XYZ file of C-alpha atoms in Angstrom:
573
model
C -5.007 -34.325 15.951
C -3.423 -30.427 16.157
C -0.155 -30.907 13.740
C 2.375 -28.096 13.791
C 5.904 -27.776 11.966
C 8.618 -27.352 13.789
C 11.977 -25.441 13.430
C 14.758 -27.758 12.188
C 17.491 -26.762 15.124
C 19.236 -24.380 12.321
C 17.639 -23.504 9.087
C 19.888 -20.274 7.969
C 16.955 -17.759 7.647
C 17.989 -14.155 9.018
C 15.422 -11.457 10.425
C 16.570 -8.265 8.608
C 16.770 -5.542 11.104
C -7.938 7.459 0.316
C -8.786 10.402 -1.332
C -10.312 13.707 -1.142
C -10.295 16.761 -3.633
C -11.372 18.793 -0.686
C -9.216 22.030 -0.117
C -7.151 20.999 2.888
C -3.965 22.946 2.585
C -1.410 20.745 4.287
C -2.586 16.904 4.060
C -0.706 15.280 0.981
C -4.069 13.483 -0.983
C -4.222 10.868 -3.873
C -7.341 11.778 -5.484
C -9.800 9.900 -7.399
C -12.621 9.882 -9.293
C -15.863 10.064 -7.415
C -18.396 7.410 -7.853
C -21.529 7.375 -9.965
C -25.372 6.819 -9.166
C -28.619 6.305 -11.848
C -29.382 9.847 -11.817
C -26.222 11.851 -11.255
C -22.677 11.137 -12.575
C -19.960 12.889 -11.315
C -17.076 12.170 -13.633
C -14.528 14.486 -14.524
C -15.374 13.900 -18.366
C -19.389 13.556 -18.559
C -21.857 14.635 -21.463
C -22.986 17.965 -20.539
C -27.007 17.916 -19.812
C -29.816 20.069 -18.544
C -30.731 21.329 -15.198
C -33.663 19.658 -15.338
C -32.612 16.504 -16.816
C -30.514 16.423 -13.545
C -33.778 16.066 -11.272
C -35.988 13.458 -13.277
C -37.672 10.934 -10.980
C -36.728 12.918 -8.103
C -38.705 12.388 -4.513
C -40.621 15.981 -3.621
C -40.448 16.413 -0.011
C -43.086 19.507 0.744
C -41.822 20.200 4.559
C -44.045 22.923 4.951
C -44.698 26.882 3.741
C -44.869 25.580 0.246
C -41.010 24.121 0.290
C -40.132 21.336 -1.826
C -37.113 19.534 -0.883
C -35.887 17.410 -4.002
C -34.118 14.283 -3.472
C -32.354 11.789 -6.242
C -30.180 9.050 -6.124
C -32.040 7.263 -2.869
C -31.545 4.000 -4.490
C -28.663 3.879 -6.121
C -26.111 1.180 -5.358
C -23.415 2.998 -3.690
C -26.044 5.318 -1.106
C -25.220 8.535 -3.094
C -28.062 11.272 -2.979
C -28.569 14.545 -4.296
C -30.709 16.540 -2.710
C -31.671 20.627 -2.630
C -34.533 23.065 -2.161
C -36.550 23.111 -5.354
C -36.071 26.621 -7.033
C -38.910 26.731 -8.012
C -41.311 25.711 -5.490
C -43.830 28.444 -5.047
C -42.530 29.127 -1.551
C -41.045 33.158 -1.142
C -37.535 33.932 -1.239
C -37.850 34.726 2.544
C -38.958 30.995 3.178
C -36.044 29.813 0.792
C -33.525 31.517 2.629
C -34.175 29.882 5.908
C -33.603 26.363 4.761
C -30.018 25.574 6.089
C -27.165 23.263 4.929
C -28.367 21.060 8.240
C -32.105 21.186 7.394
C -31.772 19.493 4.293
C -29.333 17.203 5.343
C -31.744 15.839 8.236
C -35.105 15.552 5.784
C -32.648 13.417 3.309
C -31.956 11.404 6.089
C -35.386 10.817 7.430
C -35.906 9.621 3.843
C -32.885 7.952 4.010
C -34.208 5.883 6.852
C -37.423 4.884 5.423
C -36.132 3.184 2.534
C -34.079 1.288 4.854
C -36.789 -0.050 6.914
C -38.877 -0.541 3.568
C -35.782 -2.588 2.685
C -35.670 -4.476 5.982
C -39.086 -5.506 5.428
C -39.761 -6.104 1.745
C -36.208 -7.379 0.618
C -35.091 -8.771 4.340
C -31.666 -6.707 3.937
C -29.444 -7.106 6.846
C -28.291 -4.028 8.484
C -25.033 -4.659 10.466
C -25.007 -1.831 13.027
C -27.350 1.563 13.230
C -23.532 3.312 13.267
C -23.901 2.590 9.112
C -26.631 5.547 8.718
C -25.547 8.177 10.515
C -27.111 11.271 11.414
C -27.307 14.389 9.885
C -24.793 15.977 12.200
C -21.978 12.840 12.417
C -22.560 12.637 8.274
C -20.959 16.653 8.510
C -18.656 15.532 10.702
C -17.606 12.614 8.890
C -17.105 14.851 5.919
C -19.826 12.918 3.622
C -21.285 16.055 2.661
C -20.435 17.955 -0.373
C -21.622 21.123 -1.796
C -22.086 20.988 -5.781
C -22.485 23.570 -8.404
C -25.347 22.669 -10.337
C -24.832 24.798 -13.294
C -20.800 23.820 -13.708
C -21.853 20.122 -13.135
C -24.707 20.252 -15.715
C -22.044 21.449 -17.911
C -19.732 18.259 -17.095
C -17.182 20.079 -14.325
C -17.028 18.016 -11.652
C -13.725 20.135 -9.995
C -16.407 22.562 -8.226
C -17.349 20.263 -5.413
C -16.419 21.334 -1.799
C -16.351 19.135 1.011
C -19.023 20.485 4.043
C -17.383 20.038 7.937
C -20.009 20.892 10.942
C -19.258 24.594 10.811
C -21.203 24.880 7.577
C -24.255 23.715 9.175
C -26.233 26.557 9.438
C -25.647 28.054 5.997
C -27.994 28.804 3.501
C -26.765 28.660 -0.234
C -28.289 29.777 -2.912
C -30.409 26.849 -4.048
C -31.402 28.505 -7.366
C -27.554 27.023 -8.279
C -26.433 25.491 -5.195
C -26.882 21.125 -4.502
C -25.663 18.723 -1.638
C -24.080 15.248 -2.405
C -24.820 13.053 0.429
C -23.265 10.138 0.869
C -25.578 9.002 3.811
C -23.909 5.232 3.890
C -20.180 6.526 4.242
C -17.421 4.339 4.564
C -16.514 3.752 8.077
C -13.506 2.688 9.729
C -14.431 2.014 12.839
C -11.040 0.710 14.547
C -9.476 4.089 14.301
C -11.073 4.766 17.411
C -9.730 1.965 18.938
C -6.594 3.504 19.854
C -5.548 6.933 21.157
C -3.722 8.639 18.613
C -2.152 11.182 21.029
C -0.212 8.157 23.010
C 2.576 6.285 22.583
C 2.115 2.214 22.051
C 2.492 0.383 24.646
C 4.592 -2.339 23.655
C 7.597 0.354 23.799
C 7.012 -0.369 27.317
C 7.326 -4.116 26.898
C 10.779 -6.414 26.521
C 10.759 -7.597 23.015
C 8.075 -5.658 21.951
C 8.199 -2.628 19.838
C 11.520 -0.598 19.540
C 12.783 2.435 18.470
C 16.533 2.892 18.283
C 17.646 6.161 17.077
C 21.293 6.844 16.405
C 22.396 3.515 18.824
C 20.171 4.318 21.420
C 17.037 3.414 22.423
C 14.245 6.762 22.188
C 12.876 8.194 25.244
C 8.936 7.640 25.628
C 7.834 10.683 27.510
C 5.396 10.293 30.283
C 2.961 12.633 29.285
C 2.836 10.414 26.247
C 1.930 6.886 28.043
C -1.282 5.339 27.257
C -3.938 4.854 29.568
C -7.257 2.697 28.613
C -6.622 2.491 24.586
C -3.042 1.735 23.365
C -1.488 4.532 21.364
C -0.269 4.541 17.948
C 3.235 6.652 17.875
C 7.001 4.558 18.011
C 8.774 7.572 17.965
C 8.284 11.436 17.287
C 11.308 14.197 16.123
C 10.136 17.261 16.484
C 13.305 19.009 15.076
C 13.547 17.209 12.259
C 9.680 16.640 11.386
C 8.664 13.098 11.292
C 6.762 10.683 13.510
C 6.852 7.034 13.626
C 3.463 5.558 13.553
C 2.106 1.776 14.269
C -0.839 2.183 11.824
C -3.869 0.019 12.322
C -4.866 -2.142 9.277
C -8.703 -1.728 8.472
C -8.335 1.744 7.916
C -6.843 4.228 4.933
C -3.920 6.373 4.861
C -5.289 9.176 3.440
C -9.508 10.464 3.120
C -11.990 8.581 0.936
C -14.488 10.541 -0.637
C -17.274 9.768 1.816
C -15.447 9.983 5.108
C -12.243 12.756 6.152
C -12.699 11.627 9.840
C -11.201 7.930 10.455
C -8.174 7.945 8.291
C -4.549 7.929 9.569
C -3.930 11.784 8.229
C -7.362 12.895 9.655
C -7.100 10.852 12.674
C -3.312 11.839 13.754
C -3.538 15.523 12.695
C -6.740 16.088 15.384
C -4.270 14.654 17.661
C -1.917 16.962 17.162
C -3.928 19.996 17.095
C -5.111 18.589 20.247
C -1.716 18.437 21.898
C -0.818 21.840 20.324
C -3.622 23.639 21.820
C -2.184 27.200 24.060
C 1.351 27.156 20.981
C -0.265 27.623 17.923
C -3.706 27.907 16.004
C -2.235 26.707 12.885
C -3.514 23.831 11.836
C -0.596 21.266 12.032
C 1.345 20.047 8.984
C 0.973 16.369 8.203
C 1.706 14.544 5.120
C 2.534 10.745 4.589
C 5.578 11.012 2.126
C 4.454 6.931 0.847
C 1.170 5.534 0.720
C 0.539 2.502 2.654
C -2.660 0.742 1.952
C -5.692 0.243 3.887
C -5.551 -3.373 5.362
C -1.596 -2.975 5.727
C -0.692 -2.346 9.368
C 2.728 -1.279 11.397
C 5.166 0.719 11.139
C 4.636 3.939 8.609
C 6.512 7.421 8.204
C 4.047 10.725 8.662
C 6.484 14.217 8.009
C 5.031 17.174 10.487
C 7.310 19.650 8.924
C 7.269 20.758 5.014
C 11.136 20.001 4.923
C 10.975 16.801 6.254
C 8.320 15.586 3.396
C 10.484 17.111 0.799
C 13.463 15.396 1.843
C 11.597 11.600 2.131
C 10.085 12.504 -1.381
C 12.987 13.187 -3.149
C 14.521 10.324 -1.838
C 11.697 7.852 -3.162
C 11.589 10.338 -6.323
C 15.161 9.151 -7.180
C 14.259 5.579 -6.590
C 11.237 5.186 -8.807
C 13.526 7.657 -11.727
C 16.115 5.026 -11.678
C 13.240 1.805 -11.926
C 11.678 3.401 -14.581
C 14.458 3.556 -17.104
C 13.809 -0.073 -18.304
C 16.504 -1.976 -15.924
C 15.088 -3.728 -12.555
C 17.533 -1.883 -9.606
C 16.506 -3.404 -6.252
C 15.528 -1.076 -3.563
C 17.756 -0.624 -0.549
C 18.514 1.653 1.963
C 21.155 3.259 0.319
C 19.266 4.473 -2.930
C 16.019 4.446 -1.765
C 16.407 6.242 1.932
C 13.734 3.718 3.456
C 14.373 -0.018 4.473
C 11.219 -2.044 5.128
C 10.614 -5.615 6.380
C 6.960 -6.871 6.151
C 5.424 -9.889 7.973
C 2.695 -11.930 6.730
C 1.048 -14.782 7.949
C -0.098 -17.196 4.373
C -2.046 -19.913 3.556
C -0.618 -23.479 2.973
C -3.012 -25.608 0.873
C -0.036 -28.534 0.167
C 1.867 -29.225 2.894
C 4.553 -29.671 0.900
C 4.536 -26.144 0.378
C 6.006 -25.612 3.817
C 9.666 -27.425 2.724
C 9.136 -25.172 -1.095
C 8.614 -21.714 0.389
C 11.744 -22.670 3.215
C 13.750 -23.317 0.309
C 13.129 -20.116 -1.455
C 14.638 -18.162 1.591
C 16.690 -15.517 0.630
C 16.401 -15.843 -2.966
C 15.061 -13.588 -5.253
C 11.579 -14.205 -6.485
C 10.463 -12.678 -9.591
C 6.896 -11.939 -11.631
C 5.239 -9.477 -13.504
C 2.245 -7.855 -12.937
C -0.465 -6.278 -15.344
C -0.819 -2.963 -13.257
C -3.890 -2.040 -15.275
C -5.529 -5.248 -14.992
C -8.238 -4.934 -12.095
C -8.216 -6.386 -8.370
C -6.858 -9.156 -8.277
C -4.184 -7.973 -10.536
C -2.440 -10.570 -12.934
C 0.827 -11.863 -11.789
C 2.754 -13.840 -14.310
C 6.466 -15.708 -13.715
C 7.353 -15.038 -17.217
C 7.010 -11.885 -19.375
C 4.929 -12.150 -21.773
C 6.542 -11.495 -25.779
C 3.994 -9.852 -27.709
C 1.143 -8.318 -25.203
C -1.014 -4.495 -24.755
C -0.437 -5.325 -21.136
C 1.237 -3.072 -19.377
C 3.769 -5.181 -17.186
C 5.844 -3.793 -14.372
C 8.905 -5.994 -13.274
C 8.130 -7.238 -9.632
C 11.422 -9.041 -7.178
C 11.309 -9.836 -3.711
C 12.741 -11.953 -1.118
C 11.663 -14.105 1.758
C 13.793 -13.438 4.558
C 12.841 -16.311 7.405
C 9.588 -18.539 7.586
C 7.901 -19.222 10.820
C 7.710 -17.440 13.671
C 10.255 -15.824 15.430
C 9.051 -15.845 18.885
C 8.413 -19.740 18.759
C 9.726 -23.058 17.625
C 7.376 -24.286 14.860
C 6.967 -22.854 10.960
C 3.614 -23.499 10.422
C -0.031 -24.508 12.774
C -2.566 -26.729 11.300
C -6.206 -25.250 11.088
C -7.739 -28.217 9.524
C -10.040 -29.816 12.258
C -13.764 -31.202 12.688
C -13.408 -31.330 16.140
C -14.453 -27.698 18.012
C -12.839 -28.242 21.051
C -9.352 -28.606 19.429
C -6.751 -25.834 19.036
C -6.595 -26.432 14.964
C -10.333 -25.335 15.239
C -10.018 -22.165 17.917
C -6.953 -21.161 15.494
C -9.137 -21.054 12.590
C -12.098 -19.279 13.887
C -9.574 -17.145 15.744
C -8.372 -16.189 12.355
C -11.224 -16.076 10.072
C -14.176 -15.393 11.960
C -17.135 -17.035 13.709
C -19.424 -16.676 10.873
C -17.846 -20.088 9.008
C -18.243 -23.502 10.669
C -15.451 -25.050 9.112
C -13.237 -21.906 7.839
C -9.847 -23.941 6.841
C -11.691 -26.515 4.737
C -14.115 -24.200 3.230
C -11.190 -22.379 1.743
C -8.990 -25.506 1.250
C -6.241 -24.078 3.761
C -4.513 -27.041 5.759
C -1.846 -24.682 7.445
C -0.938 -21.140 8.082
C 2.975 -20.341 7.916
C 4.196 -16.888 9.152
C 6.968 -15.192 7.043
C 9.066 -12.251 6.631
C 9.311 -10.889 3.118
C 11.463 -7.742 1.952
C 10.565 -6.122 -1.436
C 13.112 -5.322 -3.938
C 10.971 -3.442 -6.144
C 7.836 -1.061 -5.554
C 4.848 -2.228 -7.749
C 0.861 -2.370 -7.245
C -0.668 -4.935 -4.394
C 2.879 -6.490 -4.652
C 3.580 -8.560 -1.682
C -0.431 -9.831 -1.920
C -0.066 -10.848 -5.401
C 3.640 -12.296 -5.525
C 2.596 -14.646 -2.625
C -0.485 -15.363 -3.707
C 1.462 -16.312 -7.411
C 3.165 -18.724 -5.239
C 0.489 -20.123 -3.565
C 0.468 -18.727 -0.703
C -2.247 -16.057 -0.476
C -1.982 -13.977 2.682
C -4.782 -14.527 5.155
C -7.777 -12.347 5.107
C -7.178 -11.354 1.640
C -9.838 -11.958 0.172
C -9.612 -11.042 -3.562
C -6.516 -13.212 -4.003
C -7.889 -16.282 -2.295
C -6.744 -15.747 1.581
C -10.639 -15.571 2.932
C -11.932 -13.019 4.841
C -11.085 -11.998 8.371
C -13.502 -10.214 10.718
C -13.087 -8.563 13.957
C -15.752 -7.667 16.060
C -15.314 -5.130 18.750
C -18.020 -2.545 20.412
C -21.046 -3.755 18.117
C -18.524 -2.407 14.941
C -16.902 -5.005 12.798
C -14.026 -4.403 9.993
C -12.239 -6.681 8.174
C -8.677 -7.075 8.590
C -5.507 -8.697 6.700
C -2.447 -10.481 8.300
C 0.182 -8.318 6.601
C 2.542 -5.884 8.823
C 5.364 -3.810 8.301
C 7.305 -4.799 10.435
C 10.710 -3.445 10.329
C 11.532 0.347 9.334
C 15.069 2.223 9.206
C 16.719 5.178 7.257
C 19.316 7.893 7.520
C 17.963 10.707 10.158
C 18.644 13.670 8.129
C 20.131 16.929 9.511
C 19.548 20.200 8.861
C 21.817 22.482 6.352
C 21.838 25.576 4.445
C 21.868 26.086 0.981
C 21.217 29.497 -1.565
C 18.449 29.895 -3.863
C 18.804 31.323 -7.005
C 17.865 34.757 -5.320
C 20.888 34.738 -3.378
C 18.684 34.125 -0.086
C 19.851 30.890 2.288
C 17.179 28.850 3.266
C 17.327 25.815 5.440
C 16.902 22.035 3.666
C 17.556 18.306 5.688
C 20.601 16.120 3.744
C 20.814 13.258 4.316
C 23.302 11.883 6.789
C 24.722 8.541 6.355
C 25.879 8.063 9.829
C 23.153 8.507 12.177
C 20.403 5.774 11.600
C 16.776 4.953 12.367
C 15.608 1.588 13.419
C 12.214 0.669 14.420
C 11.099 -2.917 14.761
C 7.517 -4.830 15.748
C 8.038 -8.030 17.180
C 4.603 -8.662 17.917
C 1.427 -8.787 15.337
C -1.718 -9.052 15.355
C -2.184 -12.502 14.915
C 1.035 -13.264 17.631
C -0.725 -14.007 20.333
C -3.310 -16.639 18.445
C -0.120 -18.194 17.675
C 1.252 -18.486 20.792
C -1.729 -19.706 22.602
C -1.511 -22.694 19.818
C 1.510 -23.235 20.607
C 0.926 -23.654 24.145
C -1.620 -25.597 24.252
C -0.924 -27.768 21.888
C 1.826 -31.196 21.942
C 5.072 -30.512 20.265
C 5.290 -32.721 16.624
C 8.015 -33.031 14.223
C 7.030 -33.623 11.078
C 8.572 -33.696 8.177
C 6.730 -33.682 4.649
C 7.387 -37.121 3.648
C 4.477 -38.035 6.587
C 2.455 -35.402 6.561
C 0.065 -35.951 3.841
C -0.375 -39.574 5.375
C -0.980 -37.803 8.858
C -3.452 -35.595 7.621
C -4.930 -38.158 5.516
C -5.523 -39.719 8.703
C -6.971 -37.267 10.438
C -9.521 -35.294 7.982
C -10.658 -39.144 6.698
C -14.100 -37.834 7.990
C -14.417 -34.101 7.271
């Protein structure tokens, strides 16, 4: 039997309108610490040792004319290596010299590769795509080669790396001091080139869609800027000003990871604007994401193309973390914060009762604390505890509607045995072909969509508020939602039903004011009476939704019959 929810005729909910310590001058960066292999640890705080202590157990690779090319780290956990021309080899300084960056790179690799098929053969490990060892030329490329210091690092300093890019191929350092760190398995994001990041999307194009309003009035999509074969990712672009409006794809990271500075939304959108920018200027564009968004969030995010225009944003969000910080809760809104944000989500429902609880708790504040040192998944708590070494951070939010907007039921039943019913397609829709029985295997009955609006900013927030609740957000894996895959192009990332939604705040304009040097320089203010609204109508998940809908009979039930229905109907799962 397919069950769904439907609306009650009036129900009073309301629809509110990664890292690099590279030297890139104008991309805003979180950094972190890199990660750590058997041989080599590249901490910022590590017990000094010696040179040679650094290349124990090493492979010797003699490529010819008495060159040794020294490799460590082939089988460490996360596919870090360390390789260089050995010193001292007893090939001439002539022969030394001629070993390139690219040369080494592409004998590590070959390595690489060999321990991989040993691997496939001895230990039967699965290899998912060839895409996941690249090349010596995409690992450049990809940014997953860095250039180390060997004396400052033997000393501890790990601040002397520099990230390689193809134009350092052909180089030959001095390898008497001189090593690369290859990261020949690099994280990979592979739906970033699923979309054309010099286009607009295409559901601007669409009724009920995607919009951008801007001051009243809906934005003009230029039509050099319509997509062809790949939807694009801009909502709306001010060049005065300096800001874009992106639809971000979830499965990939705001910013650079250490292994990859290719398929991130900085990386990825600034090539497109160099691209569009080529004849007016060599510069390399500005771009900086004033807020981070994380990597499986998707929709609607802020990117500043001029300095002023980050500035402004940070300050704004500056001003809203000062005032949460001085011990009293104040909830975010547009007016102190400068950015208004609506996220979707589509959650789990284990209880059908649940549907009715979570209704009830529209727009009403929900509060919990979190332990933002404690690891992923963090610890969410409804009460503070007294006496604790925790460090707890105050977390409020609200629930603005439950179920979807675009239909007339709250929640759709994935619980089924039968693979030729819509409860079934729904579920493997959602969760992947790999699972015969997704739903049951992760004791989810229903999936309800809802709109949530945060009051507060605080670590995985919305994923571990909900998930406090009950109602873990699907494909989240670490906080009990499962794990979503999406296969496209022999590439498959993982994916989480989260969206921003809904984004608006003041358009700033442009004013003067004097330094202390007497000079005038030019600044954005904010201006109260011009707005920006954007809004996504549609997510990823929508369309699964609707087909259920569609295909399946209309039922009204309400929660005093459903357990009985559904004990009914899974009697023999």
């Amino acid at each position: 039997m397919t069950g769904r929810h439907q609306k009650p005729a009036s129900n009073g909910n309301s629809n509110s309108s990664n890292d690099s310590s590279g030297n890139d001058k104008h991309h805003h960066h979180h950094h972190r610490r890199d990660r750590s292999n058997s041989h080599h640890h590249h901490e910022s705080h590590r017990k000094p040792q010696s040179k040679s202590d650094l290349w124990k157990g090493s492979i010797n690779k003699d490529i010819g004319n008495s060159i040794i090319v020294q490799m460590v780290g082939m089988e460490s956990a996360n596919h870090t290596v360390y390789a260089r021309v050995d010193p001292d080899c007893a090939a001439s300084p002539e022969s030394l010299a001629s070993i390139s960056i690219g040369k080494v790179i592409e004998i590590m690799v070959d390595e690489g590769w060999r321990h991989v098929v040993k691997d496939i053969l001895e230990k039967h490990v699965h290899v998912e795509t060839a895409d996941s060892y690249p090349k010596a030329g995409e690992l450049l490329q990809l940014g997953a080669v860095w250039l180390v210091n060997e004396t400052a690092y033997a000393a501890g300093d790990s601040a002397h790396a520099r990230r390689l890019s193809p134009k350092d191929e052909n180089d030959t350092p001095d390898w008497k001091d001189m090593t690369l760190r290859v990261h020949y398995v690099p994280d990979r994001f592979f739906v970033a080139h699923e979309f054309d990041w010099t286009k607009y999307c295409k559901g601007l194009l669409l009724d009920n869609c995607t919009s951008a309003i801007i001051n009243g009035r809906k934005a003009h999509v230029p039509m050099t800027g319509l997509p062809d074969e790949k939807d694009g990712v801009i909502v709306y672009e001010d060049y005065d000003i300096g800001f874009a409006v992106l639809n971000k794809p979830g499965g990939m990271p705001s910013h650079s990871t250490i292994s990859n500075h290719a398929e991130d939304v900085i990386s990825m959108f600034a090539a497109a604007l160099k691209q569009r920018r080529i004849g007016t200027s060599t510069e390399h564009p500005f771009l900086s994401l004033p807020l981070r968004v994380e990597p499986e969030m998707h929709g609607l995010i802020v990117a500043a193309t001029k300095k002023e225009f980050c500035t402004f944003m940070t300050k704004q969000l500056e001003s809203t973390s000062a005032s949460e910080s001085d011990g009293v809760t104040h909830p975010t809104t547009s007016s102190n914060a400068g950015e208004f944000k609506t996220y979707r989500c589509l959650v789990c429902i284990r209880d059908p009762n649940d549907i009715d609880r979570i209704e009830k708790m529209v727009n009403r504040t929900i509060e919990h604390y979190v332990d933002v040192r404690s690891p992923t998944p963090k610890t969410f708590v409804r009460n503070k505890p007294k006496a604790s070494n925790h460090e707890w951070q105050h977390c409020l939010m609200k629930i603005t509607s439950v179920g979807s907007q675009a239909s007339n039921f709250r929640a759709a039943c994935v619980m089924s045995k039968y693979s030729d019913s819509n409860d079934f397609t729904l579920a493997h829709r959602l969760w992947g072909p790999n699972m015969e029985h997704p739903a049951e295997d992760l004791g989810v009955q229903y999936v309800m969509q809802i709109d949530v609006q945060l009051l507060t900013k605080c670590p995985h927030q919305i994923r571990g508020q909900l998930a406090a609740l009950g109602i873990p957000i699907v494909g989240d894996a670490p906080y009990g939602g499962g794990t979503c895959e999406m296969r496209m192009h022999r590439h498959m990332w993982r994916r989480m039903a989260v969206q921003i939604c809904h984004l608006e705040f003041s358009l700033p304009k442009w004013d003067e004011e004097t330094e202390h040097t007497g000079e005038k320089k030019r600044v954005l203010v904010n201006d109260d009476e011009k707005k920006c609204v954007f809004h996504l109508n549609t997510a990823w998940w929508s369309d699964y939704l609707l087909d259920y809908e569609r295909y399946s009979p209309v039922t009204t039930l309400d929660t005093t019959n459903v357990q009985q229905v559904l004990d009914v109907n899974c009697m023999s799962l």
